[in-house]
Amino acid sequence: MSTLDLVWQAKHAADDLHNSLAVFYEDNYLAGLSGLTETQMQTLAGQLGTLQRDLAKVGVVQPS
């Protein structure tokens, strides 16, 4: 996989995280909640892990 392919893959991971954050915020705000559910936090943690791994492949962050 080329570096640009890896960058594109990381961009999609960042998009997934961004979209989840936006949806969770909007849904929870409208529902009158003041935080995230456990399931939402698990989803975000998984998406963050994917983004970190993808960025490590590009050389932006150290692998964890």
PDB file of N, CA, C and O in Angstrom:
ATOM      1  N   MET A   1       0.845  -1.167   0.000  1.00  0.00           N
ATOM      2  CA  MET A   1       0.000   0.000   0.000  1.00  0.00           C
ATOM      3  C   MET A   1       0.896   1.238   0.000  1.00  0.00           C
ATOM      4  O   MET A   1       1.845   1.307   0.768  1.00  0.00           O
ATOM      5  N   SER A   2       0.579   2.196  -0.854  1.00  0.00           N
ATOM      6  CA  SER A   2       1.389   3.416  -0.903  1.00  0.00           C
ATOM      7  C   SER A   2       1.076   4.313   0.298  1.00  0.00           C
ATOM      8  O   SER A   2       0.053   4.145   0.962  1.00  0.00           O
ATOM      9  N   THR A   3       1.959   5.256   0.535  1.00  0.00           N
ATOM     10  CA  THR A   3       1.745   6.194   1.641  1.00  0.00           C
ATOM     11  C   THR A   3       0.454   6.972   1.442  1.00  0.00           C
ATOM     12  O   THR A   3      -0.296   7.195   2.399  1.00  0.00           O
ATOM     13  N   LEU A   4       0.170   7.361   0.197  1.00  0.00           N
ATOM     14  CA  LEU A   4      -1.077   8.094  -0.047  1.00  0.00           C
ATOM     15  C   LEU A   4      -2.300   7.231   0.225  1.00  0.00           C
ATOM     16  O   LEU A   4      -3.314   7.724   0.727  1.00  0.00           O
ATOM     17  N   ASP A   5      -2.213   5.950  -0.077  1.00  0.00           N
ATOM     18  CA  ASP A   5      -3.310   5.041   0.259  1.00  0.00           C
ATOM     19  C   ASP A   5      -3.507   4.974   1.767  1.00  0.00           C
ATOM     20  O   ASP A   5      -4.641   4.956   2.259  1.00  0.00           O
ATOM     21  N   LEU A   6      -2.401   4.942   2.491  1.00  0.00           N
ATOM     22  CA  LEU A   6      -2.476   4.911   3.957  1.00  0.00           C
ATOM     23  C   LEU A   6      -3.056   6.209   4.512  1.00  0.00           C
ATOM     24  O   LEU A   6      -3.828   6.187   5.481  1.00  0.00           O
ATOM     25  N   VAL A   7      -2.694   7.325   3.897  1.00  0.00           N
ATOM     26  CA  VAL A   7      -3.257   8.623   4.307  1.00  0.00           C
ATOM     27  C   VAL A   7      -4.763   8.624   4.076  1.00  0.00           C
ATOM     28  O   VAL A   7      -5.546   9.079   4.919  1.00  0.00           O
ATOM     29  N   TRP A   8      -5.186   8.110   2.931  1.00  0.00           N
ATOM     30  CA  TRP A   8      -6.620   8.059   2.600  1.00  0.00           C
ATOM     31  C   TRP A   8      -7.362   7.166   3.595  1.00  0.00           C
ATOM     32  O   TRP A   8      -8.455   7.496   4.032  1.00  0.00           O
ATOM     33  N   GLN A   9      -6.740   6.061   3.974  1.00  0.00           N
ATOM     34  CA  GLN A   9      -7.327   5.161   4.956  1.00  0.00           C
ATOM     35  C   GLN A   9      -7.470   5.874   6.307  1.00  0.00           C
ATOM     36  O   GLN A   9      -8.514   5.761   6.961  1.00  0.00           O
ATOM     37  N   ALA A  10      -6.453   6.614   6.715  1.00  0.00           N
ATOM     38  CA  ALA A  10      -6.516   7.363   7.974  1.00  0.00           C
ATOM     39  C   ALA A  10      -7.575   8.455   7.904  1.00  0.00           C
ATOM     40  O   ALA A  10      -8.269   8.717   8.892  1.00  0.00           O
ATOM     41  N   LYS A  11      -7.712   9.078   6.753  1.00  0.00           N
ATOM     42  CA  LYS A  11      -8.733  10.115   6.570  1.00  0.00           C
ATOM     43  C   LYS A  11     -10.122   9.537   6.780  1.00  0.00           C
ATOM     44  O   LYS A  11     -10.978  10.144   7.429  1.00  0.00           O
ATOM     45  N   HIS A  12     -10.347   8.332   6.272  1.00  0.00           N
ATOM     46  CA  HIS A  12     -11.649   7.692   6.470  1.00  0.00           C
ATOM     47  C   HIS A  12     -11.875   7.339   7.936  1.00  0.00           C
ATOM     48  O   HIS A  12     -12.994   7.474   8.441  1.00  0.00           O
ATOM     49  N   ALA A  13     -10.848   6.904   8.616  1.00  0.00           N
ATOM     50  CA  ALA A  13     -10.964   6.618  10.046  1.00  0.00           C
ATOM     51  C   ALA A  13     -11.292   7.897  10.820  1.00  0.00           C
ATOM     52  O   ALA A  13     -12.115   7.880  11.738  1.00  0.00           O
ATOM     53  N   ALA A  14     -10.660   9.004  10.436  1.00  0.00           N
ATOM     54  CA  ALA A  14     -10.937  10.293  11.085  1.00  0.00           C
ATOM     55  C   ALA A  14     -12.372  10.734  10.789  1.00  0.00           C
ATOM     56  O   ALA A  14     -13.060  11.257  11.681  1.00  0.00           O
ATOM     57  N   ASP A  15     -12.826  10.511   9.564  1.00  0.00           N
ATOM     58  CA  ASP A  15     -14.209  10.847   9.210  1.00  0.00           C
ATOM     59  C   ASP A  15     -15.203  10.051  10.053  1.00  0.00           C
ATOM     60  O   ASP A  15     -16.204  10.603  10.528  1.00  0.00           O
ATOM     61  N   ASP A  16     -14.930   8.760  10.230  1.00  0.00           N
ATOM     62  CA  ASP A  16     -15.819   7.925  11.037  1.00  0.00           C
ATOM     63  C   ASP A  16     -15.905   8.445  12.466  1.00  0.00           C
ATOM     64  O   ASP A  16     -17.001   8.558  13.033  1.00  0.00           O
ATOM     65  N   LEU A  17     -14.756   8.790  13.045  1.00  0.00           N
ATOM     66  CA  LEU A  17     -14.726   9.318  14.405  1.00  0.00           C
ATOM     67  C   LEU A  17     -15.464  10.651  14.477  1.00  0.00           C
ATOM     68  O   LEU A  17     -16.292  10.880  15.372  1.00  0.00           O
ATOM     69  N   HIS A  18     -15.208  11.519  13.535  1.00  0.00           N
ATOM     70  CA  HIS A  18     -15.868  12.827  13.481  1.00  0.00           C
ATOM     71  C   HIS A  18     -17.387  12.680  13.383  1.00  0.00           C
ATOM     72  O   HIS A  18     -18.142  13.336  14.104  1.00  0.00           O
ATOM     73  N   ASN A  19     -17.827  11.806  12.494  1.00  0.00           N
ATOM     74  CA  ASN A  19     -19.269  11.617  12.310  1.00  0.00           C
ATOM     75  C   ASN A  19     -19.926  11.058  13.560  1.00  0.00           C
ATOM     76  O   ASN A  19     -21.021  11.498  13.939  1.00  0.00           O
ATOM     77  N   SER A  20     -19.281  10.111  14.204  1.00  0.00           N
ATOM     78  CA  SER A  20     -19.845   9.550  15.428  1.00  0.00           C
ATOM     79  C   SER A  20     -19.937  10.611  16.520  1.00  0.00           C
ATOM     80  O   SER A  20     -20.962  10.706  17.214  1.00  0.00           O
ATOM     81  N   LEU A  21     -18.889  11.398  16.674  1.00  0.00           N
ATOM     82  CA  LEU A  21     -18.917  12.469  17.675  1.00  0.00           C
ATOM     83  C   LEU A  21     -20.080  13.427  17.418  1.00  0.00           C
ATOM     84  O   LEU A  21     -20.806  13.802  18.344  1.00  0.00           O
ATOM     85  N   ALA A  22     -20.272  13.809  16.171  1.00  0.00           N
ATOM     86  CA  ALA A  22     -21.349  14.743  15.828  1.00  0.00           C
ATOM     87  C   ALA A  22     -22.722  14.131  16.099  1.00  0.00           C
ATOM     88  O   ALA A  22     -23.587  14.775  16.704  1.00  0.00           O
ATOM     89  N   VAL A  23     -22.917  12.897  15.674  1.00  0.00           N
ATOM     90  CA  VAL A  23     -24.214  12.237  15.864  1.00  0.00           C
ATOM     91  C   VAL A  23     -24.495  12.028  17.344  1.00  0.00           C
ATOM     92  O   VAL A  23     -25.604  12.308  17.817  1.00  0.00           O
ATOM     93  N   PHE A  24     -23.505  11.555  18.089  1.00  0.00           N
ATOM     94  CA  PHE A  24     -23.716  11.321  19.514  1.00  0.00           C
ATOM     95  C   PHE A  24     -24.037  12.634  20.230  1.00  0.00           C
ATOM     96  O   PHE A  24     -24.910  12.681  21.091  1.00  0.00           O
ATOM     97  N   TYR A  25     -23.319  13.697  19.880  1.00  0.00           N
ATOM     98  CA  TYR A  25     -23.596  14.999  20.505  1.00  0.00           C
ATOM     99  C   TYR A  25     -25.019  15.434  20.210  1.00  0.00           C
ATOM    100  O   TYR A  25     -25.775  15.787  21.123  1.00  0.00           O
ATOM    101  N   GLU A  26     -25.395  15.421  18.933  1.00  0.00           N
ATOM    102  CA  GLU A  26     -26.729  15.900  18.550  1.00  0.00           C
ATOM    103  C   GLU A  26     -27.827  15.046  19.172  1.00  0.00           C
ATOM    104  O   GLU A  26     -28.803  15.573  19.715  1.00  0.00           O
ATOM    105  N   ASP A  27     -27.687  13.721  19.088  1.00  0.00           N
ATOM    106  CA  ASP A  27     -28.708  12.831  19.639  1.00  0.00           C
ATOM    107  C   ASP A  27     -28.844  13.001  21.140  1.00  0.00           C
ATOM    108  O   ASP A  27     -29.959  13.087  21.663  1.00  0.00           O
ATOM    109  N   ASN A  28     -27.714  13.044  21.831  1.00  0.00           N
ATOM    110  CA  ASN A  28     -27.763  13.144  23.284  1.00  0.00           C
ATOM    111  C   ASN A  28     -28.234  14.517  23.743  1.00  0.00           C
ATOM    112  O   ASN A  28     -28.943  14.622  24.739  1.00  0.00           O
ATOM    113  N   TYR A  29     -27.853  15.563  23.016  1.00  0.00           N
ATOM    114  CA  TYR A  29     -28.312  16.911  23.363  1.00  0.00           C
ATOM    115  C   TYR A  29     -29.833  16.989  23.242  1.00  0.00           C
ATOM    116  O   TYR A  29     -30.517  17.480  24.139  1.00  0.00           O
ATOM    117  N   LEU A  30     -30.351  16.476  22.130  1.00  0.00           N
ATOM    118  CA  LEU A  30     -31.800  16.506  21.918  1.00  0.00           C
ATOM    119  C   LEU A  30     -32.536  15.641  22.926  1.00  0.00           C
ATOM    120  O   LEU A  30     -33.681  15.941  23.297  1.00  0.00           O
ATOM    121  N   ALA A  31     -31.898  14.589  23.402  1.00  0.00           N
ATOM    122  CA  ALA A  31     -32.507  13.699  24.392  1.00  0.00           C
ATOM    123  C   ALA A  31     -32.350  14.236  25.813  1.00  0.00           C
ATOM    124  O   ALA A  31     -32.863  13.638  26.758  1.00  0.00           O
ATOM    125  N   GLY A  32     -31.629  15.344  25.973  1.00  0.00           N
ATOM    126  CA  GLY A  32     -31.438  15.930  27.287  1.00  0.00           C
ATOM    127  C   GLY A  32     -30.384  15.232  28.127  1.00  0.00           C
ATOM    128  O   GLY A  32     -30.331  15.432  29.339  1.00  0.00           O
ATOM    129  N   LEU A  33     -29.538  14.447  27.484  1.00  0.00           N
ATOM    130  CA  LEU A  33     -28.472  13.760  28.213  1.00  0.00           C
ATOM    131  C   LEU A  33     -27.269  14.683  28.376  1.00  0.00           C
ATOM    132  O   LEU A  33     -27.034  15.554  27.538  1.00  0.00           O
ATOM    133  N   SER A  34     -26.514  14.482  29.438  1.00  0.00           N
ATOM    134  CA  SER A  34     -25.356  15.346  29.675  1.00  0.00           C
ATOM    135  C   SER A  34     -24.032  14.649  29.375  1.00  0.00           C
ATOM    136  O   SER A  34     -22.966  15.219  29.605  1.00  0.00           O
ATOM    137  N   GLY A  35     -24.084  13.429  28.871  1.00  0.00           N
ATOM    138  CA  GLY A  35     -22.855  12.688  28.584  1.00  0.00           C
ATOM    139  C   GLY A  35     -23.104  11.608  27.556  1.00  0.00           C
ATOM    140  O   GLY A  35     -24.159  11.558  26.925  1.00  0.00           O
ATOM    141  N   LEU A  36     -22.116  10.752  27.418  1.00  0.00           N
ATOM    142  CA  LEU A  36     -22.194   9.652  26.463  1.00  0.00           C
ATOM    143  C   LEU A  36     -22.622   8.373  27.165  1.00  0.00           C
ATOM    144  O   LEU A  36     -22.350   8.190  28.350  1.00  0.00           O
ATOM    145  N   THR A  37     -23.240   7.495  26.407  1.00  0.00           N
ATOM    146  CA  THR A  37     -23.569   6.179  26.947  1.00  0.00           C
ATOM    147  C   THR A  37     -22.313   5.310  26.905  1.00  0.00           C
ATOM    148  O   THR A  37     -21.335   5.636  26.216  1.00  0.00           O
ATOM    149  N   GLU A  38     -22.344   4.215  27.614  1.00  0.00           N
ATOM    150  CA  GLU A  38     -21.212   3.286  27.621  1.00  0.00           C
ATOM    151  C   GLU A  38     -20.961   2.756  26.206  1.00  0.00           C
ATOM    152  O   GLU A  38     -19.814   2.654  25.768  1.00  0.00           O
ATOM    153  N   THR A  39     -22.018   2.444  25.496  1.00  0.00           N
ATOM    154  CA  THR A  39     -21.890   1.943  24.123  1.00  0.00           C
ATOM    155  C   THR A  39     -21.255   2.995  23.220  1.00  0.00           C
ATOM    156  O   THR A  39     -20.394   2.677  22.390  1.00  0.00           O
ATOM    157  N   GLN A  40     -21.673   4.240  23.368  1.00  0.00           N
ATOM    158  CA  GLN A  40     -21.092   5.321  22.574  1.00  0.00           C
ATOM    159  C   GLN A  40     -19.605   5.488  22.886  1.00  0.00           C
ATOM    160  O   GLN A  40     -18.799   5.664  21.968  1.00  0.00           O
ATOM    161  N   MET A  41     -19.247   5.418  24.155  1.00  0.00           N
ATOM    162  CA  MET A  41     -17.834   5.543  24.527  1.00  0.00           C
ATOM    163  C   MET A  41     -17.016   4.393  23.947  1.00  0.00           C
ATOM    164  O   MET A  41     -15.894   4.608  23.474  1.00  0.00           O
ATOM    165  N   GLN A  42     -17.573   3.190  23.955  1.00  0.00           N
ATOM    166  CA  GLN A  42     -16.878   2.045  23.382  1.00  0.00           C
ATOM    167  C   GLN A  42     -16.691   2.218  21.877  1.00  0.00           C
ATOM    168  O   GLN A  42     -15.627   1.898  21.335  1.00  0.00           O
ATOM    169  N   THR A  43     -17.713   2.741  21.212  1.00  0.00           N
ATOM    170  CA  THR A  43     -17.618   3.001  19.774  1.00  0.00           C
ATOM    171  C   THR A  43     -16.517   4.005  19.490  1.00  0.00           C
ATOM    172  O   THR A  43     -15.673   3.793  18.602  1.00  0.00           O
ATOM    173  N   LEU A  44     -16.500   5.106  20.228  1.00  0.00           N
ATOM    174  CA  LEU A  44     -15.478   6.138  20.027  1.00  0.00           C
ATOM    175  C   LEU A  44     -14.088   5.611  20.330  1.00  0.00           C
ATOM    176  O   LEU A  44     -13.136   5.912  19.597  1.00  0.00           O
ATOM    177  N   ALA A  45     -13.951   4.816  21.368  1.00  0.00           N
ATOM    178  CA  ALA A  45     -12.645   4.247  21.712  1.00  0.00           C
ATOM    179  C   ALA A  45     -12.142   3.348  20.587  1.00  0.00           C
ATOM    180  O   ALA A  45     -10.957   3.392  20.222  1.00  0.00           O
ATOM    181  N   GLY A  46     -13.021   2.553  20.024  1.00  0.00           N
ATOM    182  CA  GLY A  46     -12.639   1.698  18.905  1.00  0.00           C
ATOM    183  C   GLY A  46     -12.230   2.495  17.682  1.00  0.00           C
ATOM    184  O   GLY A  46     -11.230   2.191  17.015  1.00  0.00           O
ATOM    185  N   GLN A  47     -12.997   3.537  17.387  1.00  0.00           N
ATOM    186  CA  GLN A  47     -12.680   4.381  16.232  1.00  0.00           C
ATOM    187  C   GLN A  47     -11.384   5.149  16.457  1.00  0.00           C
ATOM    188  O   GLN A  47     -10.591   5.303  15.517  1.00  0.00           O
ATOM    189  N   LEU A  48     -11.142   5.605  17.670  1.00  0.00           N
ATOM    190  CA  LEU A  48      -9.892   6.284  17.975  1.00  0.00           C
ATOM    191  C   LEU A  48      -8.718   5.332  17.815  1.00  0.00           C
ATOM    192  O   LEU A  48      -7.680   5.697  17.252  1.00  0.00           O
ATOM    193  N   GLY A  49      -8.874   4.110  18.284  1.00  0.00           N
ATOM    194  CA  GLY A  49      -7.819   3.117  18.133  1.00  0.00           C
ATOM    195  C   GLY A  49      -7.498   2.857  16.669  1.00  0.00           C
ATOM    196  O   GLY A  49      -6.325   2.762  16.280  1.00  0.00           O
ATOM    197  N   THR A  50      -8.533   2.763  15.842  1.00  0.00           N
ATOM    198  CA  THR A  50      -8.333   2.570  14.406  1.00  0.00           C
ATOM    199  C   THR A  50      -7.574   3.744  13.806  1.00  0.00           C
ATOM    200  O   THR A  50      -6.620   3.562  13.040  1.00  0.00           O
ATOM    201  N   LEU A  51      -7.973   4.962  14.168  1.00  0.00           N
ATOM    202  CA  LEU A  51      -7.301   6.158  13.657  1.00  0.00           C
ATOM    203  C   LEU A  51      -5.839   6.184  14.097  1.00  0.00           C
ATOM    204  O   LEU A  51      -4.941   6.470  13.291  1.00  0.00           O
ATOM    205  N   GLN A  52      -5.573   5.853  15.351  1.00  0.00           N
ATOM    206  CA  GLN A  52      -4.185   5.840  15.837  1.00  0.00           C
ATOM    207  C   GLN A  52      -3.345   4.818  15.092  1.00  0.00           C
ATOM    208  O   GLN A  52      -2.201   5.091  14.728  1.00  0.00           O
ATOM    209  N   ARG A  53      -3.906   3.635  14.850  1.00  0.00           N
ATOM    210  CA  ARG A  53      -3.174   2.613  14.103  1.00  0.00           C
ATOM    211  C   ARG A  53      -2.903   3.073  12.673  1.00  0.00           C
ATOM    212  O   ARG A  53      -1.813   2.874  12.144  1.00  0.00           O
ATOM    213  N   ASP A  54      -3.909   3.697  12.053  1.00  0.00           N
ATOM    214  CA  ASP A  54      -3.732   4.180  10.678  1.00  0.00           C
ATOM    215  C   ASP A  54      -2.686   5.291  10.622  1.00  0.00           C
ATOM    216  O   ASP A  54      -1.863   5.329   9.700  1.00  0.00           O
ATOM    217  N   LEU A  55      -2.686   6.184  11.600  1.00  0.00           N
ATOM    218  CA  LEU A  55      -1.697   7.256  11.626  1.00  0.00           C
ATOM    219  C   LEU A  55      -0.294   6.699  11.888  1.00  0.00           C
ATOM    220  O   LEU A  55       0.688   7.213  11.366  1.00  0.00           O
ATOM    221  N   ALA A  56      -0.221   5.640  12.673  1.00  0.00           N
ATOM    222  CA  ALA A  56       1.089   5.012  12.925  1.00  0.00           C
ATOM    223  C   ALA A  56       1.640   4.409  11.638  1.00  0.00           C
ATOM    224  O   ALA A  56       2.845   4.469  11.378  1.00  0.00           O
ATOM    225  N   LYS A  57       0.765   3.852  10.810  1.00  0.00           N
ATOM    226  CA  LYS A  57       1.203   3.295   9.529  1.00  0.00           C
ATOM    227  C   LYS A  57       1.799   4.361   8.629  1.00  0.00           C
ATOM    228  O   LYS A  57       2.708   4.088   7.849  1.00  0.00           O
ATOM    229  N   VAL A  58       1.268   5.585   8.750  1.00  0.00           N
ATOM    230  CA  VAL A  58       1.780   6.702   7.946  1.00  0.00           C
ATOM    231  C   VAL A  58       3.049   7.256   8.570  1.00  0.00           C
ATOM    232  O   VAL A  58       3.838   7.918   7.902  1.00  0.00           O
ATOM    233  N   GLY A  59       3.271   6.998   9.869  1.00  0.00           N
ATOM    234  CA  GLY A  59       4.453   7.501  10.557  1.00  0.00           C
ATOM    235  C   GLY A  59       4.186   8.781  11.328  1.00  0.00           C
ATOM    236  O   GLY A  59       5.125   9.438  11.774  1.00  0.00           O
ATOM    237  N   VAL A  60       2.919   9.122  11.513  1.00  0.00           N
ATOM    238  CA  VAL A  60       2.564  10.366  12.205  1.00  0.00           C
ATOM    239  C   VAL A  60       2.641  10.199  13.711  1.00  0.00           C
ATOM    240  O   VAL A  60       3.053  11.115  14.412  1.00  0.00           O
ATOM    241  N   VAL A  61       2.241   9.056  14.210  1.00  0.00           N
ATOM    242  CA  VAL A  61       2.291   8.777  15.655  1.00  0.00           C
ATOM    243  C   VAL A  61       3.011   7.460  15.859  1.00  0.00           C
ATOM    244  O   VAL A  61       3.089   6.623  14.963  1.00  0.00           O
ATOM    245  N   GLN A  62       3.480   7.256  17.056  1.00  0.00           N
ATOM    246  CA  GLN A  62       4.139   6.001  17.408  1.00  0.00           C
ATOM    247  C   GLN A  62       3.064   4.924  17.606  1.00  0.00           C
ATOM    248  O   GLN A  62       2.018   5.198  18.192  1.00  0.00           O
ATOM    249  N   PRO A  63       3.341   3.724  17.142  1.00  0.00           N
ATOM    250  CA  PRO A  63       2.383   2.645  17.412  1.00  0.00           C
ATOM    251  C   PRO A  63       2.273   2.403  18.909  1.00  0.00           C
ATOM    252  O   PRO A  63       3.257   2.521  19.633  1.00  0.00           O
ATOM    253  N   SER A  64       1.065   2.089  19.357  1.00  0.00           N
ATOM    254  CA  SER A  64       0.881   1.852  20.794  1.00  0.00           C
ATOM    255  C   SER A  64       0.955   0.377  21.116  1.00  0.00           C
ATOM    256  O   SER A  64       0.929  -0.466  20.299  1.00  0.00           O
TER     257      SER A  64
END
